[in-house]
Structure formats: structure tokens, C-alpha cells
GROMACS .gro file of C-alpha atoms in nm:
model
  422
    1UNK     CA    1  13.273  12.409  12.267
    2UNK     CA    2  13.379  12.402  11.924
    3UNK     CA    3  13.678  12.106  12.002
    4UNK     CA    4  13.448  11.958  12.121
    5UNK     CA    5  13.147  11.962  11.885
    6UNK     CA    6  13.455  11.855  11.620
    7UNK     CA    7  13.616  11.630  11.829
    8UNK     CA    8  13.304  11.453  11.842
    9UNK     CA    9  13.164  11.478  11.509
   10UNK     CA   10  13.490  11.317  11.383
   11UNK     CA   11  13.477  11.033  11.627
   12UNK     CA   12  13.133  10.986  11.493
   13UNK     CA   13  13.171  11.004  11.123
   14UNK     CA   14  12.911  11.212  11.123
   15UNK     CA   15  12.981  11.388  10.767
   16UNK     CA   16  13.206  11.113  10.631
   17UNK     CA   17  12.944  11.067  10.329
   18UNK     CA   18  12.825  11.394  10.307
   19UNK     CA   19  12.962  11.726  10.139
   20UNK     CA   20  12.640  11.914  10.131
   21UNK     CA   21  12.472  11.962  10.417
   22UNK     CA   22  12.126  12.111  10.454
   23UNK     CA   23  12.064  12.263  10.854
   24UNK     CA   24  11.740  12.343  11.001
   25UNK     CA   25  11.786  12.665  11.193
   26UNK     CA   26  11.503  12.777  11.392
   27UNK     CA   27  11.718  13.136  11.514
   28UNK     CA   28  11.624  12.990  11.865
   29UNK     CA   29  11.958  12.920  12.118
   30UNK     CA   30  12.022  12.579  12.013
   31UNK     CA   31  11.969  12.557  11.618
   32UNK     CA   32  12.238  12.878  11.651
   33UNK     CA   33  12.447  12.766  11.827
   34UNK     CA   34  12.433  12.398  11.570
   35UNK     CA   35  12.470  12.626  11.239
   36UNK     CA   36  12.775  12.859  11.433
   37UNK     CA   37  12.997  12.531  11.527
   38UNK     CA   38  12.923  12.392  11.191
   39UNK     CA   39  13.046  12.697  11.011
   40UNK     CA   40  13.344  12.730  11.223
   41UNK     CA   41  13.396  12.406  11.119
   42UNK     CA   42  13.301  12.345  10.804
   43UNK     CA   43  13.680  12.308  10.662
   44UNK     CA   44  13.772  12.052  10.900
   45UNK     CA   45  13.466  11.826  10.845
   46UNK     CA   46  13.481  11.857  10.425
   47UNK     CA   47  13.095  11.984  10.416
   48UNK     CA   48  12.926  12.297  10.236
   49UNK     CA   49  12.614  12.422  10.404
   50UNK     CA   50  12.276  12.573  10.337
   51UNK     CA   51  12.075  12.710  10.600
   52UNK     CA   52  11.655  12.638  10.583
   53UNK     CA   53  11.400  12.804  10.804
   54UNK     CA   54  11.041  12.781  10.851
   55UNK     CA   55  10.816  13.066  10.946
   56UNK     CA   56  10.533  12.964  11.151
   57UNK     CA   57  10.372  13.258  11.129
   58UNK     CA   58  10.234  13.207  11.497
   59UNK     CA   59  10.448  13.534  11.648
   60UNK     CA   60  10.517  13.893  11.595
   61UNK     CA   61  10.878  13.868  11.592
   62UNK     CA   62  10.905  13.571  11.320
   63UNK     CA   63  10.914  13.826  11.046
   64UNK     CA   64  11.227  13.938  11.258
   65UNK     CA   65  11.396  13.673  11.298
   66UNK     CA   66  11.341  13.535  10.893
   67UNK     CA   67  11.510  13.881  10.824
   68UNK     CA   68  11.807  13.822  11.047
   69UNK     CA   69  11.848  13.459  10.895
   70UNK     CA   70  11.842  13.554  10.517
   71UNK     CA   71  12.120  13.833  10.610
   72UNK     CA   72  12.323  13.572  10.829
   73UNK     CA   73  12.307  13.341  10.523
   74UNK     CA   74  12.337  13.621  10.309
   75UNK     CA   75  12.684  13.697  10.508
   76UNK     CA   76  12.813  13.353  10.567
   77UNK     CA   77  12.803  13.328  10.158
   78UNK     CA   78  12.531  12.993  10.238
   79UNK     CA   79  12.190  12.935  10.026
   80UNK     CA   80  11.911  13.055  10.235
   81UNK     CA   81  11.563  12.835  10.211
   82UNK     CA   82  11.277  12.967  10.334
   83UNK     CA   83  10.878  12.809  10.363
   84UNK     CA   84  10.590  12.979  10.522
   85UNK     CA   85  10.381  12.728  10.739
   86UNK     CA   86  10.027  12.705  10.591
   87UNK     CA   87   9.694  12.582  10.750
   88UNK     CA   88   9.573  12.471  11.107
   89UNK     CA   89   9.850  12.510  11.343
   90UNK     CA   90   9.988  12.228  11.573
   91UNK     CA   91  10.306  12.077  11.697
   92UNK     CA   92  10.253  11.800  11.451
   93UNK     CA   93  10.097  11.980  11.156
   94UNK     CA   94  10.394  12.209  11.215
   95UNK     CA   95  10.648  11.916  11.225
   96UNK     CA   96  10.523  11.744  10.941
   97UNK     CA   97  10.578  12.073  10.771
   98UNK     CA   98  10.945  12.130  10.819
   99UNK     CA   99  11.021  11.782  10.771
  100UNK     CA  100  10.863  11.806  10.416
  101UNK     CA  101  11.010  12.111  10.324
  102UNK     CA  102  11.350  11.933  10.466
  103UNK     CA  103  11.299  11.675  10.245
  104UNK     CA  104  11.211  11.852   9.912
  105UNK     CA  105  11.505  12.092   9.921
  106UNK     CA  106  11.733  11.819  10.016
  107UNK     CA  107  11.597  11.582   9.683
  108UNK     CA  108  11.604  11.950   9.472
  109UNK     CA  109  11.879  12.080   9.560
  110UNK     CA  110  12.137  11.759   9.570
  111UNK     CA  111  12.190  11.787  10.005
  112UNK     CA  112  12.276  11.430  10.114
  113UNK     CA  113  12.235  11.539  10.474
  114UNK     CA  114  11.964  11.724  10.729
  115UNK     CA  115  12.123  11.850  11.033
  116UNK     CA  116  11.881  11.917  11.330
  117UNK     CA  117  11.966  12.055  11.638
  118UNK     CA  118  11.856  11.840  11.912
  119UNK     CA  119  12.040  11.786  12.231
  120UNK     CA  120  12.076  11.569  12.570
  121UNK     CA  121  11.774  11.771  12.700
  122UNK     CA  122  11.559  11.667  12.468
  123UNK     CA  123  11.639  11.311  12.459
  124UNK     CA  124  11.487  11.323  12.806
  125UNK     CA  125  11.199  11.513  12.717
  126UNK     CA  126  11.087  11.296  12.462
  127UNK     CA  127  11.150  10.990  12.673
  128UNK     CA  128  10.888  11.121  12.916
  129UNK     CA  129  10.638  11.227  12.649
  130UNK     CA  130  10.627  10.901  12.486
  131UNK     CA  131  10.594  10.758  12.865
  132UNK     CA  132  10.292  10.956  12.954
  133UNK     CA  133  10.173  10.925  12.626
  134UNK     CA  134  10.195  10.500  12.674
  135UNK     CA  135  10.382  10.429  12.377
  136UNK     CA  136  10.544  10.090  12.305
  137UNK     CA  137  10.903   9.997  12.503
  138UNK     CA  138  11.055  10.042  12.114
  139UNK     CA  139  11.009  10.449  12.078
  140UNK     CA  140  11.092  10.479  12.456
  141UNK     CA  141  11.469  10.397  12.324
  142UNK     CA  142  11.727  10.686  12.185
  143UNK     CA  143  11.702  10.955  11.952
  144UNK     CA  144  11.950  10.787  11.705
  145UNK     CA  145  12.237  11.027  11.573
  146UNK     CA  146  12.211  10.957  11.230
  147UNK     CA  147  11.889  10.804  11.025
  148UNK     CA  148  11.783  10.779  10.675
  149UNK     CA  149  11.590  11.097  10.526
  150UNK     CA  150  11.470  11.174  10.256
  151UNK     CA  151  11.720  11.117   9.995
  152UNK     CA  152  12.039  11.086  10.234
  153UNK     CA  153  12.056  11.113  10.646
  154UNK     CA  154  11.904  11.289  10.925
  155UNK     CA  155  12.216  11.380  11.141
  156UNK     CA  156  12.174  11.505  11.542
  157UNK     CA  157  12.501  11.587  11.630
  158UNK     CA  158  12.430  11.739  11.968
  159UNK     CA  159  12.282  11.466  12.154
  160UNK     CA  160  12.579  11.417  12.380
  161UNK     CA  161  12.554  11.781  12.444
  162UNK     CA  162  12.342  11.931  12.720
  163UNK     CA  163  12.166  12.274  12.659
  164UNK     CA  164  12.397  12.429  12.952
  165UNK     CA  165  12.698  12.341  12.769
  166UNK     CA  166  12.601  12.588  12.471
  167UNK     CA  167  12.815  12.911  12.416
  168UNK     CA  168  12.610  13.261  12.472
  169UNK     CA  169  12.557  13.359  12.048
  170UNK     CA  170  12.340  13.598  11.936
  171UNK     CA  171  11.940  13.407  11.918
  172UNK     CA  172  11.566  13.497  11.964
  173UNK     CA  173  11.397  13.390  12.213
  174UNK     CA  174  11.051  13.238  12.159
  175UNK     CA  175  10.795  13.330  12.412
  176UNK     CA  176  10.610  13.021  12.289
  177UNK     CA  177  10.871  12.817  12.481
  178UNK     CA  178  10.695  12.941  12.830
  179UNK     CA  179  10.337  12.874  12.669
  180UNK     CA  180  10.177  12.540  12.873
  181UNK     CA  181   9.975  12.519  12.570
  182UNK     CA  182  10.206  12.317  12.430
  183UNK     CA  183  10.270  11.956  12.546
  184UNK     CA  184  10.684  11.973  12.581
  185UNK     CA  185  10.670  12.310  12.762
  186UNK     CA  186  10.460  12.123  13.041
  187UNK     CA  187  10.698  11.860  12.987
  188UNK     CA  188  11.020  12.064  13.044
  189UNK     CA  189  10.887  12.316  13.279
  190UNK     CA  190  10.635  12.142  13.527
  191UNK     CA  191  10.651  11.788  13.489
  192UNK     CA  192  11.052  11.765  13.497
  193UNK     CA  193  11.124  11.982  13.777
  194UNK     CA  194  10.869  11.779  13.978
  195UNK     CA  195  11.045  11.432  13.953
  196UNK     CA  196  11.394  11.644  14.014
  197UNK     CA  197  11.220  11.659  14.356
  198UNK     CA  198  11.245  11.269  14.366
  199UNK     CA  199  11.549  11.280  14.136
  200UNK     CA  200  11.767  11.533  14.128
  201UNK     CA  201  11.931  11.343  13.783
  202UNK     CA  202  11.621  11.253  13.642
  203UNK     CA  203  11.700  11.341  13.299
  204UNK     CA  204  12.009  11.120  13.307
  205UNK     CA  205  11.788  10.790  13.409
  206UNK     CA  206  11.535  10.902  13.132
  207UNK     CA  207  11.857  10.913  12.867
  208UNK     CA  208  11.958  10.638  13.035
  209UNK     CA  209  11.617  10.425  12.991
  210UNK     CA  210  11.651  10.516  12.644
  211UNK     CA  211  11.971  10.366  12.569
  212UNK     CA  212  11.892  10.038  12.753
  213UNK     CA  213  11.621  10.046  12.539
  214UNK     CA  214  11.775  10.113  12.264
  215UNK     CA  215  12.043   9.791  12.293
  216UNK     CA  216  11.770   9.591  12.426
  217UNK     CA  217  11.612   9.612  12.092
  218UNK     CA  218  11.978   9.557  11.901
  219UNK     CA  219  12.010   9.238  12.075
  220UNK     CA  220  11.658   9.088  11.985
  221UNK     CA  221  11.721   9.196  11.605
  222UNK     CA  222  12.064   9.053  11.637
  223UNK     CA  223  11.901   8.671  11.807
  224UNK     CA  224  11.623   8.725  11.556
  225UNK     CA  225  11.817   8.800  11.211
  226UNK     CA  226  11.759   8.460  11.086
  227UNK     CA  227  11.403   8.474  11.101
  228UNK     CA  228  11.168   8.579  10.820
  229UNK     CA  229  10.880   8.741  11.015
  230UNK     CA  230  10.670   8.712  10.676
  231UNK     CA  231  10.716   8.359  10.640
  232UNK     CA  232  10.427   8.239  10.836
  233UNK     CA  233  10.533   7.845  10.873
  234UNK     CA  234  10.844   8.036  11.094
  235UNK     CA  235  10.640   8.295  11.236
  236UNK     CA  236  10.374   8.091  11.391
  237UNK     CA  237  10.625   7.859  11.523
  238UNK     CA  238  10.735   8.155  11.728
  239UNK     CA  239  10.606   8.212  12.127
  240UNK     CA  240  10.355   8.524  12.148
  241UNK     CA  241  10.646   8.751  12.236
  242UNK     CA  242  10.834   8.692  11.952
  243UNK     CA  243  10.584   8.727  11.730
  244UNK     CA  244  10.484   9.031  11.871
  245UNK     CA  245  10.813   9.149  11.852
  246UNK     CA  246  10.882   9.030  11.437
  247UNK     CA  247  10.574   9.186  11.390
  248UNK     CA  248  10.667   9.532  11.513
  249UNK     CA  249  10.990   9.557  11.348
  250UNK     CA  250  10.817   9.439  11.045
  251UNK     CA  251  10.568   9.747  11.063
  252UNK     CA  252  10.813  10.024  11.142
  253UNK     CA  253  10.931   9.956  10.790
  254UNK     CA  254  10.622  10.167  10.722
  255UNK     CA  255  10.688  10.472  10.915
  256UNK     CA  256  10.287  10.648  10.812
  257UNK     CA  257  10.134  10.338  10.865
  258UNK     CA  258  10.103  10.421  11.224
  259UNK     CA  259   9.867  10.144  11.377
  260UNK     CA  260   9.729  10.216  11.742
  261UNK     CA  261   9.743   9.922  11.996
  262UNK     CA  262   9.443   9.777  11.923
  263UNK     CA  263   9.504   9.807  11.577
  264UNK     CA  264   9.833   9.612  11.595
  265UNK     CA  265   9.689   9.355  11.807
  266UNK     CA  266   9.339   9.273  11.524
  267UNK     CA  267   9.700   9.230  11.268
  268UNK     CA  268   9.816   9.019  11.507
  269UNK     CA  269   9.520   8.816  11.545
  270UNK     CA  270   9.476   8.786  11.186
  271UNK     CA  271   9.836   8.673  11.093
  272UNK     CA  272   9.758   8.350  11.386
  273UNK     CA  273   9.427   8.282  11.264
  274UNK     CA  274   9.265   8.350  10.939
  275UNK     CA  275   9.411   8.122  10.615
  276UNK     CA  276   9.382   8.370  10.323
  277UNK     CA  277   9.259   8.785  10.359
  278UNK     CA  278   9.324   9.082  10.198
  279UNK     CA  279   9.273   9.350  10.476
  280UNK     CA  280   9.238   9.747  10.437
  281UNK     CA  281   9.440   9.896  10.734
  282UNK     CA  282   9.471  10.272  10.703
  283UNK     CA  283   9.662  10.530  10.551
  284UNK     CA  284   9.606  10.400  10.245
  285UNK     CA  285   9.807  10.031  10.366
  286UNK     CA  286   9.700   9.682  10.214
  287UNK     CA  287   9.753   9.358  10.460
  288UNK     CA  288   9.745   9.046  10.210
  289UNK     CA  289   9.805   8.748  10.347
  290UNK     CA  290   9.795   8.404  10.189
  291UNK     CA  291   9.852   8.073  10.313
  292UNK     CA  292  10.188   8.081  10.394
  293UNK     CA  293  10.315   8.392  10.382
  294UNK     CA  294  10.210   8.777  10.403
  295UNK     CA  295  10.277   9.126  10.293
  296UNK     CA  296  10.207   9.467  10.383
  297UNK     CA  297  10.199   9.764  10.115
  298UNK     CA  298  10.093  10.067  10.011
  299UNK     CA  299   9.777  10.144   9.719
  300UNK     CA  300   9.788  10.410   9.529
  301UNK     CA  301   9.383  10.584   9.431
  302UNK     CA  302   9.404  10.336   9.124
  303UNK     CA  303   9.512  10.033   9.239
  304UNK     CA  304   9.220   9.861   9.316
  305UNK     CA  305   8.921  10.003   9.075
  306UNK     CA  306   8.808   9.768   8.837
  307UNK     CA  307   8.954   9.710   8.454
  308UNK     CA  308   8.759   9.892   8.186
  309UNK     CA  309   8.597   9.562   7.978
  310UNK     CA  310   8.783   9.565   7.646
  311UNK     CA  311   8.617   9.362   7.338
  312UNK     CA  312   8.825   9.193   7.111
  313UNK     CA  313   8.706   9.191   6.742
  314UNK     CA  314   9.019   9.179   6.484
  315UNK     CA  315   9.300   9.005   6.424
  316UNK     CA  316   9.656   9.123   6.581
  317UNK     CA  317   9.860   9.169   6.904
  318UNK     CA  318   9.742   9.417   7.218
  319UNK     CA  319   9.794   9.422   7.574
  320UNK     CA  320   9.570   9.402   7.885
  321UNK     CA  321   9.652   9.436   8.201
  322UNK     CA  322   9.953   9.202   8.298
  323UNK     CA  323   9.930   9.015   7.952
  324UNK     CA  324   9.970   9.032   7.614
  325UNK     CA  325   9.664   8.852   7.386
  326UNK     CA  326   9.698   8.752   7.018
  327UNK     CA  327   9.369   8.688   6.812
  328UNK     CA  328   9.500   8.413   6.541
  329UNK     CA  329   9.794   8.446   6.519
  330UNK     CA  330  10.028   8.283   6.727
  331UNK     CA  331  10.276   8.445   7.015
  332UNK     CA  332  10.612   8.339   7.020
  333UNK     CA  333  10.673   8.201   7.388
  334UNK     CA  334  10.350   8.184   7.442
  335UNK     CA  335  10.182   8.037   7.789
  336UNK     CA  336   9.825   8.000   7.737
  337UNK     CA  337   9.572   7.880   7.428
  338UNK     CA  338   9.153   7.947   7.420
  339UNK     CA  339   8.952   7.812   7.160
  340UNK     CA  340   8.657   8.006   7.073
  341UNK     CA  341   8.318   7.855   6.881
  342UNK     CA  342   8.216   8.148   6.706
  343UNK     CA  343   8.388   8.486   6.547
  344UNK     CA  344   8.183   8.718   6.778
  345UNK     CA  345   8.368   8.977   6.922
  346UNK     CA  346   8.576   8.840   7.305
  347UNK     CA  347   8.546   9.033   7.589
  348UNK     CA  348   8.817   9.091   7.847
  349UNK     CA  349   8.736   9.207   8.165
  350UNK     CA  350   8.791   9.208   8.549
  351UNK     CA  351   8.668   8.998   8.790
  352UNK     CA  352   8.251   9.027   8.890
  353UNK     CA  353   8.065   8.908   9.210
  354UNK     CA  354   7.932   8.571   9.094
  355UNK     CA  355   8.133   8.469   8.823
  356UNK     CA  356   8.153   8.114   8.740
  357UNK     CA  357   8.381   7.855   8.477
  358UNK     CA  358   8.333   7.492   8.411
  359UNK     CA  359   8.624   7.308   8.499
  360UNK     CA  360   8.617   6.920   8.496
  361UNK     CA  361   8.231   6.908   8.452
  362UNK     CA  362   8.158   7.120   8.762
  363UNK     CA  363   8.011   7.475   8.728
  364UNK     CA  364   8.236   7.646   8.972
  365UNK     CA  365   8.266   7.987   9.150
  366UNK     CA  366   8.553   8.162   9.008
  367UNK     CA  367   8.564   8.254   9.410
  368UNK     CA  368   8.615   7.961   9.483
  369UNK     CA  369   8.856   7.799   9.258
  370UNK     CA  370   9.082   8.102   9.360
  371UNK     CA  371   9.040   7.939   9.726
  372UNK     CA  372   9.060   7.620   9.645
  373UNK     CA  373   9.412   7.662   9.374
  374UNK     CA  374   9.522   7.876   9.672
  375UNK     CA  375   9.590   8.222   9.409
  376UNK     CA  376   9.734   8.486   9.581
  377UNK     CA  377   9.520   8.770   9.620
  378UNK     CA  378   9.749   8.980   9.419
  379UNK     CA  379   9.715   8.759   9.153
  380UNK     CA  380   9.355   8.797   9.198
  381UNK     CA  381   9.276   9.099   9.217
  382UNK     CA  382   9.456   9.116   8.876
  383UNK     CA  383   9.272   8.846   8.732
  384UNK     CA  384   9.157   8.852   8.364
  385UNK     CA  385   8.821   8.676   8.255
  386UNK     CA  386   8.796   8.622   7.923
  387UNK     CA  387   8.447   8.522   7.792
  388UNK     CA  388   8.238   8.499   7.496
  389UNK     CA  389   7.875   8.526   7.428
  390UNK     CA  390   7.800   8.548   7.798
  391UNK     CA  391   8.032   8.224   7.873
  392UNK     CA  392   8.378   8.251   8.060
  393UNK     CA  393   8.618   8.072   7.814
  394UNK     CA  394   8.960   8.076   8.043
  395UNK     CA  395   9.126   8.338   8.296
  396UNK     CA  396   9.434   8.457   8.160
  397UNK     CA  397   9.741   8.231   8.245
  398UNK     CA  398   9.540   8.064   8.539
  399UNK     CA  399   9.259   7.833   8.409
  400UNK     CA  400   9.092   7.753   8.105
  401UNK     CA  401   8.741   7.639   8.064
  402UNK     CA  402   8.594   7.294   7.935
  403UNK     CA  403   8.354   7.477   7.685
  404UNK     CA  404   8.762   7.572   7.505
  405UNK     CA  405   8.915   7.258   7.554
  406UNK     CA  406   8.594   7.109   7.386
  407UNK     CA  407   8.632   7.311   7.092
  408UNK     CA  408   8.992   7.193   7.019
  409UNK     CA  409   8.867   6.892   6.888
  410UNK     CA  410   8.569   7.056   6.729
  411UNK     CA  411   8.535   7.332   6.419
  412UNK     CA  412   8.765   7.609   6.604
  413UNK     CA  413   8.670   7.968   6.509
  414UNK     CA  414   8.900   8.192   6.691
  415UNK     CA  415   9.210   8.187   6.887
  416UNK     CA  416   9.335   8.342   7.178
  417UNK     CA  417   9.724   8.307   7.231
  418UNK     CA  418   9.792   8.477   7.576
  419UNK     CA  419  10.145   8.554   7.762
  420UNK     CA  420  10.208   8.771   8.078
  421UNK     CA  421  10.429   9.086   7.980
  422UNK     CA  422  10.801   9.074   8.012
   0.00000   0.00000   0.00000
């Protein structure tokens, strides 16, 4: 087993990148058997390791078995890592959990690499999950050997390995793993051995189904790398199934985003139809989408509540959201000029339902000149009026109003000088 493990490691390049390597070690049959041929071979491959463990808390013997780990670390000379699950347990809530831990002692503690121990068995497993499940062709293909994490890689370097082939170490054995409470128990132990009836190498086709998948997908990124899936004059040029497809590979850039079918399909919808929307998805996720083009990122709490109104009432040089405003005296570089009739105090502030500027003798929506100038909503949503006495003078670096360019040629008591911020 263990010329073979390195044998294949090698051929993979597995650790060519890495020196310290972080593995998850459960104390079950596999994750020992992953930390023992790593060990063994830790010399050949150039890599240091630390072992991490989560205790679930959900059986007697898991104060047991985080005993026997620290001591095997302790022994091996390795950094033990240890995290207690917390909260509502559930395969997910409990994945999500180790995975996070994963990650903050890789980014704290300098490991470029996660090592997991999943295997051939597995790879079928999940294939059939995700089947009855009815997720989309794309997460039907292979567990990939090596992804980014965290701050380096997530590396599986058993998948060519079936659980059979393992040697006979010293593990626990989780009664948990019989329970049919749990979705990939009734996976492995009823579901599996029924289509073995049908097909005695079932879990072959399923790993098979997965790596068809899997190169399917290559060759559709490989026809469709010269196509910008956010450029919508391209995109809508595109048949349905292309744009579906852009569209997907677009959103698994967002791996929390996690829209449901029906969700995917409104995005869809949207991107073909409407000219200009700003769209709340979930999780947090912004859709913006202007006339030509479209983006999808995250907000954090702040992003979108409204500026605090400042009032501007003496002379000198301050900053306001994405500019920088002068009263009198002049900027150098600067991009934008308001004339102001009177020396009461200017107010800067956000944008408010019903606003309105005169532009070219017409009282117009601020709304609406946004629509009609085509501003991105970005831009928008960071918009600074800039009024006086009641009466919208400009918005900064966009538009400014008749009532200033009137007082240029009149008696001019204040001026604005405005620039956006390096």
C-alpha cells in the first residue's frame, strides 16, 4: 500500500507546492490509514504534517478516541489541533464545521495544504446522493484531487484507492456509520447493494458517470474560453444552452451563493429580459445588471444604508464618500465646479425617493436622468446630491444643475471644487 499511495502521489504532484501539510483525521479506518502512509512517507514527498480533529460530541467513545489522537500526535512529534463541534447537529452543520476549523488553522498556522481522506467509495456515494437529490449534470462529475482552500489546496489523495485496498491499522469504529439516520449510510448500505443486484459494478459506472462528466464540462469551458459570459451583447447572442451553461460557471465562482433551480432560472430570465436592475439574491449576493453588461457580488451589513447628510459651512478641503469637495478654494486636478447664490451652509447627502434637478429647463427626476444617462447602479447607489437651501445644485462628478451654471455669470457666493478620490 504504501508504494503505492507514493507512487501515486508523485505521479500526481500532489505535494509539489506544499511543505506543510494540515490532515483531517477522523481516528475512523480511512483518515488512519491517510495520516499512517503520509507519515511513512513524509521524507520522500518533502512535507511536515499536523494532524486536526474534530469532536462531535455525538458518541461516548469520542472522548476516547480525541485521547488516542493527541498521544499519536504527541508520539509522531506532529502539532495536534483540536475543535469541539458546537450547536444543532447535522451532516452539514457538522461539515461546515470542520471545514472552518480546516481553514482557520491552515491561514494561522502557515499550512498551504488540507489533506482529506476520501476514497473510490465515496466518489460513488456522492455520485448517487447528488442523483437522488436532482442536482445539476455539473456536481454529478468527480471529486477533483486537488482544489483551492482556504489559503492553499484541498488535496484527496485516495480517490484512486478503494476502501478494500486499505491496510488493517489500529482505528475506531463509529457505530454512527450503521445509523440509517443519516443520508450516506442509506446510501452505502441499502441503496448500493440494491442496484449491485442490477449491477454487480455499480460503483464503477457511478465513478465512471462522474468522470464523463467531469471532461464533458472541460470541453465546453475549453469551446467556450473566448466568451465573456458578463458581456451581455455576447451572451444574448448565445442559444439557451449556452447561456445556461456561461451562466452556471459564472455562479460557481460564488461557492455560498447557492441558488436553487428556480432561483437560477428568475437570473436567467432577468439577464434575457430586463434593461437595467439591481436584484437582492440571497446570502447576502447583489445581481446588478446594466445595459450591457452585469455583475454578481457580495454586500457587506453596510453597504447599502444611506450616507449620514453632512453640511458644509467653512472654507477648506474634506472628503465624502467617493470624493473629495473644496469650499473656495480650488483643487488641483479638479473634475467638477458648483456655483452657489448664497453663503448658507451646503448640504451633502445621499440619494432620496423623489429627488429632482433642472437640467436644460426641465425639472427632472434624478430617477430618471440616472435611466435615461444610463449610470450604473453602482454609481448610483453611491451618488452624492449636493443642494442648497432646499435646491439640488449638481451630483457629484455626474451632473450639475442650471440654477449653478446660472450663477456663473451672476454675483457667485460660494464654490464647490469636487474630484473623486485617488
Amino acid at each position: 500500500m504504501k508504494n503505492r499511495f507514493l507512487k501515486v502521489t508523485q505521479e500526481g504532484h500532489f505535494f509539489d507546492k506544499h511543505e506543510k501539510v494540515l490532515v483531517a483525521v477522523s481516528g475512523g479506518l480511512d483518515s488512519m490509514n491517510l495520516f499512517n502512509l503520509l507519515y511513512q512517507c513524509r521524507q520522500e514527498l518533502g512535507i511536515s504534517l499536523g494532524l486536526a480533529h474534530v469532536n462531535h460530541g455525538q458518541r461516548e467513545e469520542s472522548i476516547s478516541e480525541e485521547s488516542y489522537l493527541k498521544q499519536l500526535a504527541e508520539d509522531c512529534t506532529v502539532p495536534f489541533y483540536l475543535s469541539h463541534f458546537e450547536g444543532m447537529f447535522s451532516e452539514e452543520a457538522a461539515r461546515k464545521w470542520r471545514y472552518a476549523f480546516f481553514a482557520k488553522i491552515m491561514e494561522q498556522e502557515g499550512y498551504t495544504a488540507l489533506v482529506t481522506a476520501h476514497h473510490a467509495d465515496d466518489q460513488a456515494e456522492t455520485v448517487l446522493m447528488r442523483l437522488i437529490r436532482g442536482s445539476r449534470l455539473r456536481h454529478l462529475s468527480a471529486i477533483q484531487p486537488i482544489q483551492p482552500f482556504a489559503s492553499g489546496e484541498l488535496i484527496r489523495p485516495l480517490l484512486s484507492f478503494k476502501k478494500s485496498d486499505f491496510d488493517t491499522v489500529f482505528h475506531f469504529e463509529d457505530a454512527s456509520n450503521l445509523s440509517s439516520t443519516y443520508f450516506r449510510n442509506r446510501v452505502r448500505h441499502a441503496y448500493l447493494p440494491q442496484f449491485k443486484q442490477e449491477n454487480p459494478k455499480i460503483e464503477k459506472a457511478l465513478c465512471h458517470l462522474a468522470d464523463d462528466t467531469s471532461n464533458l464540462l472541460q470541453a465546453l469551458r475549453d469551446l467556450t474560453n473566448h466568451l465573456s459570459v458578463t458581456d451581455l451583447t455576447s451572451f444574448r447572442q448565445q442559444t439557451q444552452a449556452v447561456q445556461t451553461y456561461l451562466l452556471e460557471e459564472y455562479v460557481e465562482k460564488f461557492p455560498d451563493l447557492q441558488l436553487s433551480r428556480s432561483q437560477f432560472n428568475e437570473l436567467l430570465h432577468i439577464l434575457q429580459s430586463k434593461a437595467n436592475y439591481r436584484h437582492l439574491l440571497k446570502n447576502n449576493y447583489i445581481l446588478e445588471k446594466e445595459y450591457d453588461s452585469f455583475k454578481i457580488y457580495k454586500i457587506g451589513p453596510q453597504t447599502d444604508e444611506q450616507k449620514e447628510p453632512v453640511m458644509v459651512e467653512s472654507e477648506g478641503i474634506f472628503s465624502y464618500g467617493s470624493y473629495i469637495f473644496s469650499l473656495n478654494q480650488p483643487l488641483e486636478n479638479t473634475e467638477q465646479i458648483l456655483y452657489f447664490p448664497s453663503e448658507v451652509p451646503i448640504r451633502l447627502r445621499g440619494r432620496q425617493a423623489g429627488d429632482t434637478i433642472l437640467i436644460n429647463g426641465v425639472n427632472k427626476k434624478v430617477r430618471r436622468w440616472f435611466i435615461d444617462n444610463k449610470i450604473p447602479q453602482q454609481v448610483r447607489q453611491e451618488a452624492v446630491i449636493i443642494e442648497q437651501a432646499g435646491e439640488i445644485y449638481g451630483i457629484a462628478n455626474l451632473a450639475s444643475s442650471d440654477l449653478s451654471k446660472s450663477i456663473k455669470n451672476d454675483i457667485i457666493k460660494a464654490t464647490l471644487y469636487i474630484k473623486m478620490k485617488e
